[in-house]
Amino acid sequence: MRNTFDFQFDRGVAACASFAAREGHLTIPVDHEEDGVRLNSWIRERRRDRRKGTLNSERAARLEGLPFWSWDGVSGNSRKNLGKPFRAGLTAAMEWTDSGRSLRRIPADTVINGVRLAGWVTRARAAERAGRLSSRHLTALHALPGWDHGRQTREDRWEAGIHALRDFVQEHGHAFVHTRHVTAAGHQLGRFVRDARAAHRRGELDLAKQTVLEGLTGWMWAPPPGRRVTAAG
């Protein structure tokens, strides 16, 4: 007897087929709905089911029979046009977002299938801002949930900086960051620390942010006199 999930699966397959026939690919914009199906989310859920081993062989075969279907999110034509390094990074980013995690919060040491994901995302954002990406590359990136090209608000920059500084403290056991220090993910952590100290001296750093910084192991509002801070901390 067919159940609700069977009907939902049928609707998803039909929506994929409709989109593929019309657009000639299955790289789905994040918010796109096809015949009432939020197709980007639906496809990511089926890929996640397969990785978890909860997708039966019949359903897997139906998906593999769809034009342009792929388990890593990169269809046959795109494999040639996107280039191998970009495809590898894109697949890693898909795996990361499929698990519900944000592309703005990637620990510097995250490696997925050999890809250092934080660095890849940083480089892809920079390439988009510089206008160096083709329409195929942009379409693929914009299909990632939460993708943006890195233009951040002041609060975004604060959150990203604090996240990177916490990672640094956890790794090194202190918060003495060289002014020119850049993390493996491309975050200019030294500049963030310098700017936070300068804002504090000017009386422009609110109390909540001061409290967060002062809660970090080894945080000081100025480097200790005579301490030579290296690029590694």
XYZ file of N, CA and C in Angstrom:
699
model
N 0.845 -1.196 0.000
C 0.000 0.000 0.000
C 0.883 1.248 0.000
N 0.565 2.182 -0.870
C 1.373 3.394 -0.981
C 1.060 4.339 0.176
N 2.118 4.999 0.677
C 1.940 5.922 1.788
C 2.220 7.356 1.340
N 2.140 8.266 2.311
C 2.326 9.685 1.991
C 3.696 9.953 1.398
N 4.736 9.281 1.940
C 6.076 9.521 1.420
C 6.196 9.064 -0.027
N 5.497 7.972 -0.393
C 5.517 7.512 -1.785
C 4.999 8.607 -2.710
N 3.885 9.221 -2.331
C 3.315 10.276 -3.164
C 4.236 11.493 -3.212
N 4.838 11.828 -2.078
C 5.772 12.953 -2.055
C 6.991 12.676 -2.923
N 7.448 11.424 -2.888
C 8.588 11.052 -3.724
C 8.215 11.173 -5.197
N 7.030 10.688 -5.560
C 6.573 10.789 -6.948
C 6.502 12.246 -7.394
N 5.986 13.107 -6.521
C 5.893 14.529 -6.857
C 7.280 15.127 -7.068
N 8.222 14.743 -6.226
C 9.576 15.258 -6.362
C 10.228 14.818 -7.658
N 10.065 13.553 -7.996
C 10.634 13.039 -9.247
C 10.016 13.757 -10.439
N 8.698 13.930 -10.416
C 8.014 14.617 -11.518
C 8.483 16.067 -11.631
N 8.683 16.720 -10.490
C 9.152 18.105 -10.502
C 10.568 18.194 -11.064
N 11.424 17.237 -10.700
C 12.784 17.191 -11.261
C 12.740 17.036 -12.776
N 11.909 16.121 -13.236
C 11.804 15.860 -14.672
C 11.317 17.102 -15.408
N 10.341 17.793 -14.822
C 9.805 19.000 -15.442
C 10.861 20.100 -15.529
N 11.578 20.315 -14.430
C 12.615 21.347 -14.411
C 13.725 21.016 -15.406
N 14.171 19.759 -15.404
C 15.263 19.349 -16.292
C 14.882 19.508 -17.756
N 13.639 19.162 -18.095
C 13.187 19.271 -19.485
C 13.155 20.731 -19.939
N 12.778 21.598 -19.033
C 12.652 23.020 -19.388
C 13.995 23.746 -19.381
N 14.849 23.454 -18.368
C 16.070 24.229 -18.164
C 17.328 23.570 -18.705
N 17.284 22.254 -18.915
C 18.456 21.559 -19.425
C 19.515 21.272 -18.384
N 19.143 21.299 -17.097
C 20.058 20.966 -16.003
C 19.230 20.737 -14.749
N 19.914 20.315 -13.667
C 19.237 20.139 -12.380
C 19.972 20.896 -11.271
N 20.512 22.045 -11.615
C 21.113 22.921 -10.613
C 20.027 23.892 -10.183
N 19.396 23.624 -9.043
C 18.156 24.294 -8.666
C 18.433 25.498 -7.763
N 17.925 26.684 -8.103
C 18.040 27.823 -7.182
C 17.446 27.483 -5.821
N 18.011 28.053 -4.769
C 17.646 27.666 -3.405
C 16.157 27.792 -3.136
N 15.534 28.877 -3.556
C 14.136 29.135 -3.203
C 13.144 28.699 -4.279
N 13.603 27.995 -5.287
C 12.714 27.647 -6.401
C 11.678 26.587 -6.009
N 10.445 26.809 -6.444
C 9.386 25.805 -6.299
C 8.956 25.345 -7.681
N 8.859 24.046 -7.836
C 8.418 23.438 -9.099
C 7.179 22.613 -8.804
N 6.036 23.053 -9.324
C 4.767 22.347 -9.081
C 4.529 22.124 -7.583
N 4.840 23.145 -6.791
C 4.595 23.067 -5.353
C 5.669 22.364 -4.548
N 6.740 21.909 -5.194
C 7.835 21.214 -4.510
C 9.028 22.161 -4.374
N 9.531 22.320 -3.154
C 10.762 23.100 -2.961
C 11.927 22.194 -3.386
N 12.277 22.345 -4.647
C 13.065 21.312 -5.316
C 14.508 21.228 -4.822
N 15.125 22.363 -4.540
C 16.499 22.327 -4.034
C 16.566 21.515 -2.742
N 15.656 21.807 -1.817
C 15.632 21.076 -0.543
C 15.317 19.606 -0.751
N 14.377 19.322 -1.637
C 13.973 17.939 -1.876
C 15.152 17.112 -2.402
N 15.892 17.669 -3.345
C 17.036 16.952 -3.915
C 18.119 16.739 -2.854
N 18.389 17.762 -2.052
C 19.408 17.609 -1.007
C 19.011 16.527 -0.003
N 17.720 16.446 0.307
C 17.259 15.409 1.243
C 17.456 14.011 0.667
N 17.216 13.834 -0.641
C 17.409 12.512 -1.245
C 18.892 12.134 -1.260
N 19.762 13.090 -1.516
C 21.201 12.799 -1.467
C 21.624 12.421 -0.049
N 21.068 13.128 0.918
C 21.381 12.812 2.316
C 20.865 11.423 2.682
N 19.658 11.068 2.205
C 19.118 9.727 2.446
C 20.065 8.654 1.911
N 20.611 8.900 0.730
C 21.519 7.904 0.139
C 22.785 7.759 0.970
N 23.359 8.880 1.414
C 24.575 8.798 2.235
C 24.316 8.057 3.538
N 23.111 8.220 4.085
C 22.757 7.558 5.343
C 22.339 6.105 5.138
N 22.151 5.707 3.876
C 21.736 4.338 3.596
C 20.253 4.098 3.780
N 19.435 5.163 3.754
C 17.992 5.012 3.966
C 17.190 5.161 2.679
N 17.874 5.272 1.551
C 17.188 5.360 0.259
C 17.233 3.989 -0.401
N 16.060 3.389 -0.650
C 16.071 2.034 -1.202
C 16.499 2.038 -2.668
N 16.838 0.871 -3.174
C 17.419 0.758 -4.514
C 16.443 1.175 -5.606
N 15.152 0.925 -5.393
C 14.162 1.307 -6.403
C 14.109 2.826 -6.568
N 14.075 3.531 -5.445
C 14.026 4.991 -5.523
C 15.337 5.553 -6.074
N 16.459 4.964 -5.667
C 17.749 5.414 -6.190
C 17.794 5.268 -7.705
N 17.273 4.150 -8.204
C 17.265 3.909 -9.649
C 16.383 4.922 -10.370
N 15.248 5.272 -9.774
C 14.372 6.270 -10.399
C 15.068 7.629 -10.488
N 15.775 7.984 -9.449
C 16.501 9.253 -9.475
C 17.619 9.226 -10.510
N 18.345 8.124 -10.561
C 19.446 8.014 -11.518
C 18.949 8.008 -12.956
N 17.671 7.702 -13.148
C 17.086 7.730 -14.485
C 16.676 9.115 -14.949
N 16.727 10.097 -14.050
C 16.364 11.465 -14.419
C 17.474 12.118 -15.236
N 17.123 12.891 -16.262
C 18.155 13.634 -17.001
C 18.908 14.578 -16.066
N 20.219 14.581 -16.177
C 21.104 15.490 -15.441
C 21.226 15.168 -13.948
N 20.633 14.052 -13.504
C 20.762 13.717 -12.080
C 22.196 13.322 -11.760
N 22.672 13.725 -10.587
C 23.954 13.225 -10.077
C 23.889 13.226 -8.564
N 24.635 12.325 -7.949
C 24.623 12.238 -6.487
C 25.484 13.307 -5.838
N 26.438 13.849 -6.571
C 27.290 14.891 -5.983
C 26.865 16.290 -6.391
N 25.778 16.389 -7.151
C 25.250 17.701 -7.512
C 25.884 18.322 -8.735
N 26.757 17.600 -9.425
C 27.408 18.130 -10.614
C 27.081 17.221 -11.785
N 26.299 17.726 -12.738
C 25.865 16.893 -13.860
C 26.976 16.735 -14.883
N 26.740 15.849 -15.842
C 27.765 15.497 -16.812
C 28.350 16.673 -17.569
N 27.502 17.554 -18.103
C 28.003 18.698 -18.850
C 28.824 19.629 -17.961
N 28.361 19.813 -16.740
C 29.059 20.719 -15.827
C 30.408 20.171 -15.398
N 30.545 18.849 -15.374
C 31.826 18.269 -14.963
C 32.964 18.805 -15.827
N 32.700 18.911 -17.127
C 33.729 19.392 -18.042
C 33.896 20.904 -17.934
N 32.790 21.630 -17.808
C 32.828 23.080 -17.879
C 33.251 23.759 -16.579
N 33.012 23.120 -15.439
C 33.343 23.753 -14.170
C 34.795 23.541 -13.762
N 35.407 22.465 -14.222
C 36.782 22.183 -13.835
C 36.847 21.350 -12.570
N 37.840 20.478 -12.491
C 37.911 19.504 -11.398
C 38.049 20.136 -10.015
N 38.959 21.113 -9.788
C 39.076 21.686 -8.433
C 37.785 22.348 -7.960
N 37.122 23.077 -8.864
C 35.870 23.727 -8.478
C 34.804 22.686 -8.159
N 34.724 21.630 -8.958
C 33.730 20.571 -8.712
C 33.956 19.930 -7.353
N 35.220 19.672 -7.035
C 35.521 19.037 -5.748
C 35.077 19.928 -4.592
N 35.358 21.228 -4.700
C 34.939 22.155 -3.658
C 33.435 22.272 -3.571
N 32.785 22.311 -4.718
C 31.327 22.419 -4.748
C 30.680 21.203 -4.092
N 31.193 20.028 -4.394
C 30.655 18.807 -3.794
C 30.840 18.815 -2.280
N 32.005 19.275 -1.822
C 32.250 19.364 -0.379
C 31.300 20.366 0.269
N 31.074 21.495 -0.400
C 30.160 22.508 0.138
C 28.733 21.976 0.200
N 28.338 21.193 -0.799
C 27.003 20.591 -0.786
C 26.849 19.634 0.386
N 27.876 18.826 0.606
C 27.812 17.883 1.726
C 27.702 18.634 3.056
N 28.433 19.734 3.166
C 28.395 20.537 4.388
C 27.000 21.133 4.609
N 26.433 21.759 3.570
C 25.126 22.403 3.726
C 24.002 21.382 3.818
N 24.164 20.227 3.192
C 23.130 19.188 3.281
C 22.927 18.724 4.717
N 23.951 18.877 5.537
C 23.837 18.464 6.937
C 23.283 19.589 7.814
N 22.846 20.679 7.165
C 22.218 21.773 7.890
C 23.179 22.801 8.448
N 24.456 22.753 8.029
C 25.444 23.684 8.566
C 25.622 24.893 7.647
N 26.064 25.998 8.227
C 26.164 27.266 7.514
C 27.524 27.433 6.846
N 27.527 28.014 5.655
C 28.778 28.312 4.968
C 29.511 29.493 5.595
N 28.872 30.197 6.514
C 29.541 31.297 7.215
C 30.251 30.819 8.473
N 30.037 29.586 8.855
C 30.609 29.075 10.102
C 31.329 27.763 9.824
N 32.455 27.851 9.119
C 33.230 26.661 8.772
C 34.551 26.705 9.535
N 34.789 25.791 10.464
C 36.083 25.765 11.157
C 37.236 25.661 10.168
N 38.324 26.334 10.466
C 39.448 26.404 9.527
C 40.016 25.039 9.180
N 39.898 24.065 10.091
C 40.498 22.752 9.847
C 39.528 21.763 9.200
N 38.389 22.243 8.724
C 37.410 21.349 8.098
C 37.914 20.857 6.746
N 38.017 19.546 6.604
C 38.433 18.930 5.340
C 37.382 17.893 4.957
N 36.831 18.018 3.756
C 35.836 17.071 3.259
C 36.329 16.517 1.935
N 36.554 15.226 1.894
C 37.048 14.562 0.680
C 38.292 15.261 0.124
N 39.181 15.653 1.028
C 40.435 16.268 0.616
C 40.365 17.762 0.365
N 39.188 18.364 0.497
C 39.020 19.801 0.246
C 39.020 20.555 1.574
N 39.898 21.556 1.692
C 39.858 22.448 2.853
C 38.748 23.460 2.590
N 37.592 23.176 3.168
C 36.364 23.837 2.739
C 36.358 25.338 3.009
N 36.813 25.759 4.177
C 36.777 27.192 4.497
C 37.574 28.001 3.481
N 38.747 27.510 3.126
C 39.567 28.200 2.143
C 38.927 28.222 0.771
N 38.317 27.099 0.387
C 37.658 27.040 -0.921
C 36.522 28.054 -0.996
N 35.701 28.128 0.046
C 34.582 29.074 0.064
C 35.098 30.512 -0.011
N 36.146 30.815 0.734
C 36.721 32.161 0.708
C 37.194 32.525 -0.692
N 37.886 31.596 -1.358
C 38.396 31.872 -2.706
C 37.260 32.015 -3.715
N 36.230 31.185 -3.572
C 35.094 31.272 -4.496
C 34.363 32.602 -4.331
N 34.200 33.047 -3.098
C 33.555 34.347 -2.869
C 34.379 35.479 -3.484
N 35.693 35.418 -3.287
C 36.560 36.458 -3.841
C 36.494 36.464 -5.362
N 36.459 35.282 -5.967
C 36.377 35.184 -7.425
C 35.058 35.755 -7.934
N 33.976 35.520 -7.201
C 32.685 36.081 -7.618
C 32.705 37.603 -7.522
N 33.210 38.129 -6.418
C 33.260 39.588 -6.262
C 34.103 40.237 -7.350
N 35.160 39.539 -7.777
C 36.055 40.082 -8.797
C 35.531 39.866 -10.209
N 34.407 39.170 -10.344
C 33.817 38.935 -11.660
C 34.557 37.909 -12.490
N 35.244 36.973 -11.831
C 36.060 35.995 -12.553
C 35.342 34.672 -12.822
N 34.077 34.556 -12.431
C 33.373 33.282 -12.576
C 32.399 33.311 -13.745
N 32.301 32.174 -14.421
C 31.349 32.047 -15.525
C 29.931 31.911 -14.982
N 28.961 32.012 -15.878
C 27.563 31.864 -15.455
C 27.309 30.472 -14.888
N 27.998 29.456 -15.402
C 27.828 28.094 -14.874
C 28.338 28.006 -13.432
N 29.491 28.613 -13.187
C 30.023 28.620 -11.822
C 29.068 29.350 -10.874
N 28.566 30.492 -11.314
C 27.672 31.283 -10.464
C 26.375 30.542 -10.180
N 25.826 29.895 -11.209
C 24.589 29.133 -11.017
C 24.791 28.038 -9.978
N 25.930 27.353 -10.073
C 26.216 26.269 -9.122
C 26.366 26.806 -7.700
N 27.070 27.923 -7.546
C 27.263 28.492 -6.208
C 25.951 28.983 -5.608
N 25.138 29.618 -6.426
C 23.893 30.193 -5.909
C 22.851 29.127 -5.596
N 23.109 27.897 -5.986
C 22.224 26.791 -5.600
C 22.557 26.260 -4.206
N 23.661 26.732 -3.630
C 24.031 26.310 -2.273
C 23.214 27.102 -1.252
N 22.571 26.449 -0.310
C 21.814 27.167 0.721
C 22.720 28.115 1.504
N 22.298 29.368 1.593
C 23.060 30.335 2.368
C 24.248 30.940 1.648
N 24.406 30.637 0.348
C 25.554 31.199 -0.358
C 25.412 32.711 -0.488
N 26.497 33.411 -0.294
C 26.589 34.827 -0.636
C 28.034 35.085 -1.017
N 28.259 36.213 -1.669
C 29.621 36.464 -2.146
C 30.471 37.219 -1.140
N 30.029 37.241 0.132
C 30.903 37.727 1.186
C 30.798 39.201 1.511
N 29.814 39.901 0.929
C 29.635 41.301 1.330
C 28.900 41.304 2.668
N 29.579 41.672 3.713
C 29.064 41.498 5.060
C 28.671 42.824 5.703
N 27.660 42.759 6.547
C 27.342 43.899 7.391
C 28.379 43.978 8.511
N 28.341 45.050 9.283
C 29.269 45.186 10.402
C 29.097 44.041 11.400
N 27.839 43.666 11.663
C 27.594 42.570 12.598
C 28.080 41.238 12.036
N 27.920 41.042 10.714
C 28.441 39.827 10.080
C 29.949 39.733 10.289
N 30.632 40.862 10.079
C 32.093 40.865 10.227
C 32.493 40.593 11.677
N 31.725 41.147 12.604
C 32.009 40.884 14.018
C 31.852 39.401 14.331
N 30.746 38.804 13.910
C 30.500 37.389 14.200
C 31.566 36.507 13.569
N 31.932 36.817 12.322
C 32.963 36.023 11.650
C 34.307 36.169 12.361
N 34.616 37.398 12.796
C 35.879 37.633 13.486
C 35.954 36.920 14.821
N 34.888 36.986 15.599
C 34.866 36.304 16.893
C 34.977 34.792 16.706
N 34.284 34.268 15.709
C 34.354 32.828 15.428
C 35.801 32.430 15.121
N 36.479 33.221 14.270
C 37.868 32.912 13.913
C 38.792 33.065 15.121
N 38.536 34.068 15.946
C 39.385 34.282 17.121
C 39.215 33.152 18.134
N 37.998 32.669 18.316
C 37.784 31.528 19.215
C 38.535 30.298 18.717
N 38.502 30.077 17.404
C 39.253 28.949 16.842
C 40.748 29.109 17.127
N 41.241 30.336 16.958
C 42.659 30.607 17.195
C 43.022 30.325 18.654
N 42.200 30.825 19.582
C 42.461 30.622 21.012
C 42.435 29.139 21.359
N 41.473 28.422 20.777
C 41.382 26.984 21.053
C 42.631 26.252 20.567
N 43.167 26.683 19.432
C 44.341 26.013 18.867
C 45.631 26.399 19.587
N 45.781 27.689 19.925
C 47.061 28.181 20.448
C 47.071 28.413 21.953
N 45.891 28.475 22.569
C 45.839 28.669 24.010
C 45.991 30.106 24.462
N 45.980 31.046 23.518
C 46.093 32.467 23.857
C 45.477 33.292 22.728
N 45.377 34.596 22.948
C 44.742 35.479 21.959
C 45.707 36.536 21.431
N 47.014 36.235 21.459
C 48.008 37.175 20.952
C 48.171 36.941 19.448
N 47.530 37.768 18.648
C 47.480 37.565 17.197
C 48.305 38.646 16.502
N 49.211 38.217 15.643
C 50.010 39.160 14.866
C 49.089 40.015 14.000
N 49.429 41.284 13.854
C 48.588 42.215 13.091
C 48.339 41.737 11.670
N 49.296 41.044 11.075
C 49.152 40.598 9.688
C 48.660 39.157 9.578
N 48.273 38.561 10.705
C 47.889 37.147 10.668
C 46.600 36.938 9.880
N 46.644 35.981 8.949
C 45.474 35.577 8.160
C 45.252 34.092 8.408
N 44.030 33.698 8.714
C 43.744 32.297 9.006
C 43.791 31.460 7.740
N 43.783 30.147 7.912
C 43.779 29.239 6.764
C 42.541 29.437 5.907
N 41.469 29.952 6.503
C 40.232 30.201 5.756
C 40.253 31.550 5.055
N 41.344 32.303 5.219
C 41.456 33.596 4.561
C 40.941 34.771 5.378
N 40.587 34.533 6.648
C 40.078 35.624 7.489
C 41.241 36.446 8.028
N 41.155 37.771 7.880
C 42.223 38.654 8.345
C 42.051 38.892 9.849
N 42.465 37.892 10.604
C 42.224 37.901 12.039
C 43.025 38.987 12.749
N 44.261 39.210 12.308
C 45.063 40.261 12.921
C 44.399 41.622 12.798
N 43.829 41.890 11.646
C 43.135 43.164 11.447
C 41.913 43.264 12.350
N 41.181 42.146 12.481
C 39.998 42.148 13.344
C 40.371 42.505 14.782
N 41.435 41.875 15.299
C 41.879 42.144 16.672
C 42.334 43.593 16.814
N 43.110 44.062 15.852
C 43.584 45.455 15.887
C 42.410 46.436 15.898
N 41.416 46.188 15.022
C 40.271 47.097 14.932
C 39.428 47.070 16.208
N 39.299 45.882 16.816
C 38.527 45.783 18.064
C 39.205 46.584 19.176
N 40.527 46.474 19.261
C 41.257 47.237 20.284
C 41.137 48.740 20.038
N 41.219 49.127 18.763
C 41.118 50.552 18.435
C 39.732 51.093 18.771
N 38.696 50.313 18.470
C 37.330 50.738 18.788
C 37.144 50.884 20.298
N 37.767 49.987 21.046
C 37.691 50.061 22.510
C 38.373 51.324 23.028
N 39.535 51.657 22.480
C 40.245 52.868 22.912
C 39.425 54.125 22.623
N 38.691 54.112 21.523
C 37.870 55.271 21.156
C 36.535 55.301 21.890
N 36.251 54.257 22.670
C 34.977 54.191 23.371
C 33.820 53.821 22.471
N 34.107 53.146 21.341
C 33.079 52.826 20.353
C 32.672 51.355 20.361
N 33.248 50.562 21.249
C 32.927 49.135 21.307
C 31.920 48.911 22.429
N 30.754 48.370 22.073
C 29.713 48.250 23.096
C 30.091 47.209 24.156
N 29.400 47.303 25.286
C 29.743 46.484 26.451
C 29.623 44.993 26.164
N 28.611 44.597 25.389
C 28.417 43.174 25.094
C 29.618 42.604 24.353
N 30.141 43.354 23.382
C 31.306 42.887 22.623
C 32.557 42.872 23.504
N 32.698 43.883 24.352
C 33.827 43.882 25.285
C 33.805 42.632 26.164
N 32.622 42.280 26.639
C 32.486 41.118 27.521
C 32.869 39.832 26.801
N 32.458 39.714 25.540
C 32.801 38.525 24.757
C 34.314 38.404 24.617
N 34.968 39.492 24.251
C 36.418 39.460 24.073
C 37.134 39.154 25.388
N 36.709 39.789 26.454
C 37.367 39.582 27.746
C 37.153 38.177 28.290
N 36.179 37.466 27.740
C 35.950 36.085 28.148
C 36.856 35.086 27.453
N 37.644 35.549 26.479
C 38.558 34.663 25.755
C 39.867 34.511 26.521
N 40.375 33.294 26.553
C 41.628 33.015 27.261
C 42.757 33.893 26.726
N 43.392 34.635 27.624
C 44.551 35.423 27.236
C 44.248 36.748 26.575
N 42.959 37.119 26.468
C 42.669 38.392 25.802
C 43.209 39.564 26.615
N 43.828 40.522 25.885
C 44.270 41.776 26.497
C 43.936 42.896 25.525
N 43.674 44.080 26.063
C 43.319 45.205 25.209
C 44.534 45.818 24.521
N 45.725 45.371 24.915
C 46.957 45.750 24.222
C 47.934 44.601 24.388
N 48.789 44.339 23.387
C 49.782 43.270 23.537
C 50.687 43.564 24.726
N 51.108 42.542 25.472
C 52.002 42.758 26.616
C 53.295 43.428 26.170
N 53.812 44.386 26.926
C 55.074 45.051 26.565
C 56.201 44.040 26.394
N 56.924 44.185 25.305
C 58.082 43.332 25.091
C 57.779 41.989 24.478
N 56.494 41.655 24.312
C 56.184 40.347 23.730
C 56.266 40.436 22.218
N 56.989 39.523 21.627
C 57.090 39.471 20.172
C 56.040 38.488 19.670
N 54.992 39.013 19.055
C 53.902 38.167 18.585
C 54.210 37.691 17.181
N 54.278 36.397 16.993
C 54.594 35.838 15.685
C 53.337 35.677 14.860
N 53.526 35.382 13.554
C 52.385 35.204 12.659
C 51.536 34.036 13.085
N 52.098 33.069 13.776
C 51.324 31.917 14.239
C 50.665 32.199 15.577
N 50.871 33.364 16.126
C 50.279 33.725 17.398
C 51.319 34.149 18.383
